[in-house]
Amino acid sequence: MKQRKMLVTSALPYANGDIHLGHIMEVTQTDIWVRFQKLQGHDCTYVCADDAHGTGIMLSAESQDITVQKLIDTIKQQHEQDFKGFLIGFDNFYTTHSEENKALSESIFLSLKNNGHIAKRKIKQLYDPEKKLFLADRYVTGTCPKCKSEDQYGDNCEACGATYNPSELINPKSAISGATPIERESEHFFFMLPAFSEMLTAWTRSGTLQDSVANKLDEWLQDGLRDWDISRDAPYFGFEIPGSPGKYFYVWLDAPIGYMASFKNYCSITDYDFNDYWKKDSDAELYHFIGKDIINFHTLFWPAMLTSAGYRTPTAVFAHGFLTVNGTKMSKSRGTFINARTYLDHLDPEHLRYYLAAKLSSGIDDLDLNLEDFVQRVNSDLVGKVVNIASRCSGFISKDFQGKLSSELDSPDILDQIQSYKDEIATFYNGRDYGKAIRIIMMLADKVNQYINERQPWVIAKVDKASPELQRICSTGLNAFRLLIIFLKPVLPATALKTEAFLNIPPLQWSDANLLLKNHSINRFEPLVTRIETESVQTMITDTKKASHTEQKPKNQSKESPEIKFEPQIEFDDFKKIDLRVAKITSAELVIGADKLLQLALDLGLDEEGQPICRTVFSGIKTAYKPEDLTGKLTVVVANLKPRKMKFGVSEGMILAAGPGGKDIWLIEPHVGASPGMRIT
């Protein structure tokens, strides 16, 4: 097999918060793939970094009364510890706030500028006169100019779904200081992305992306690309743009360059050559693993920037879905927004690595961590099937045969069968269809346990402890166990390491599946995997809830619980005017150009003539729900609300949801048994 030269990255975690299980899902998917490539004998390097720039980090440091450098250094150390706890094998974990990234960002920017792909023009933005900084939309709140709902974001109303400019808000306030913002003009730098429309159209259909991702990008490309604002005004934590005092690179310009910087740093401490991997005609392979929420940055802006600057483009960008817990998005109040550290305090990291692997595919569908299923599957598969083989056979070999495997095996056929799946399992690993690989491995484990049940070594031992047949049967079982561990090593590196010590063998490689152990001495068996106790899972959830209740609030927020304020009382006849109906969401789609809107198609049952009643509603719940999560759900809609013409179309109603906004929005869902069209009284 020809050795491949590969560079692999995961998306950069933001240096302003803890690592949670959503992060762990992504790096686990990447780590399994990288470990598999290394087991194959390929030269595969895995780098990552903290994304350490932006207004959010600057404000967070200020709220904690520490320097920004102190904040990002502390967070980086915590992130590294958490990733190490989950056995993530980075070859280099770095930071975007580095000399390497600064030099590369400046060099790439100057290349874009010299190639005629940078424009300058003035734009108007809201400005905080107290903090003396320009405000991103998310840092402006006020009263919706359409429905008059208070405390809405600067670009979208979560109550009625309307979109607008921050300057259109009634009584706008800075979410940072509470001051009334003023409109100011500022000159910004823009990357001229439309110049790369033809290149991107070809690149996105070149096999570099999953089909579903390429199809989504087609929509953006057909709508027409726009220039990308790549600058921010001081004060801003980041890199100052060369020759432009007070102007800084937008975080999303230097963040992907952080991949290059991390690898450049790695090259400085190894004999790897940066240009061999990043030059335009490089024969190395470059892979990015990312979440589906940052596709546009990695598949439009990033390859266009690289092309303009004279670098190679990625070989492939692998997008994945989000992690849900118990069927819903992660929630702090439910105890399911679980930080990596909280998990590690209670449970084995390999348990989660295995469960994720068993459910991961090459697509972008969300993955659900069902905690009850998690316990049952890990206990059944790893303890009850795989490790059970070793525990059933090792005792006889140690006690009755001085730890020596037989020179001949009892049933070569079953070992041949396991070995015959090596290439198919490899294909699934390489294609990121880990779930399919795991299913085959567990099927083989079942066959081995069935073989042991049929041969009944314990019965033979009662008659003759020194029986050569007993030695051959148990040696066959342990050889089968070794083959299964080879197949599982990308997923369970710690268990593989303990197995190598138990079997007294050097580190396993994928090619070792072609060999068998005969006349070989092994060590005494020690437990390799422990069972998950339900109590440990419950304690983890409890601790997560406690942590969410004691989180430090931002400086500008009251320490007291907010007072619940009700609207003025109405008469019953007023309420009767509102026609609330059960509706079924038949489809949900992203709204191009809207940050918080989803377009929902609703089924409200049948009219008097038996014809279906269908409605289209725009709802500001994109921050909390993904379209694919909503299809088929029942919800409640204000059915007699006068249609509202919006920028993106006509909204024919309003769905009901609860929560303060952002990610904390919960759709009102009727119990099972309710049907579309039922009136709520």
XYZ file of C-alpha atoms in Angstrom, residues 7 9 101 104-105 107-109 111-112 115 117 191 193 196 199-200 203 228 252-261 274 277-281 286-288 297-317:
59
model
C -2.980 16.848 7.075
C -7.963 19.496 11.130
C -0.914 33.212 12.432
C 0.295 34.292 7.586
C -2.831 36.467 7.961
C 0.747 37.800 4.022
C -2.550 36.370 2.720
C -4.314 39.720 3.089
C -1.792 38.839 -1.583
C -5.574 39.336 -1.826
C -4.423 40.577 -6.723
C -9.582 41.147 -4.473
C -12.988 40.479 0.209
C -15.956 36.920 -3.146
C -14.605 33.485 -7.455
C -14.110 28.736 -9.452
C -16.321 27.887 -6.468
C -14.765 23.303 -6.802
C -17.398 39.767 2.573
C -13.335 34.606 10.631
C -10.503 35.723 8.373
C -7.690 34.588 10.642
C -9.504 31.599 12.219
C -9.098 29.169 9.284
C -5.599 30.510 8.688
C -5.082 29.136 12.202
C -4.983 25.653 10.641
C -1.967 26.733 8.628
C -0.394 28.442 11.627
C 5.146 23.668 5.487
C 1.538 20.583 2.337
C 0.276 24.052 1.435
C 1.819 24.956 -1.925
C -0.524 25.082 -4.892
C 0.757 21.856 -6.502
C -5.789 18.226 3.264
C -8.984 17.446 5.185
C -11.222 19.643 7.381
C -16.811 29.885 5.883
C -14.998 26.668 4.955
C -16.445 26.046 1.508
C -16.824 29.548 0.064
C -14.620 32.134 1.769
C -11.754 29.799 2.676
C -11.087 28.131 -0.709
C -11.503 31.491 -2.467
C -8.958 33.117 -0.138
C -6.513 30.255 -0.598
C -6.873 30.413 -4.362
C -6.274 34.148 -4.530
C -3.249 33.904 -2.208
C -1.640 31.125 -4.263
C -2.183 28.205 -1.859
C -3.818 24.804 -2.445
C -7.453 24.170 -1.599
C -8.714 21.366 0.697
C -8.913 17.834 -0.651
C -12.227 17.482 1.169
C -14.339 19.222 3.780
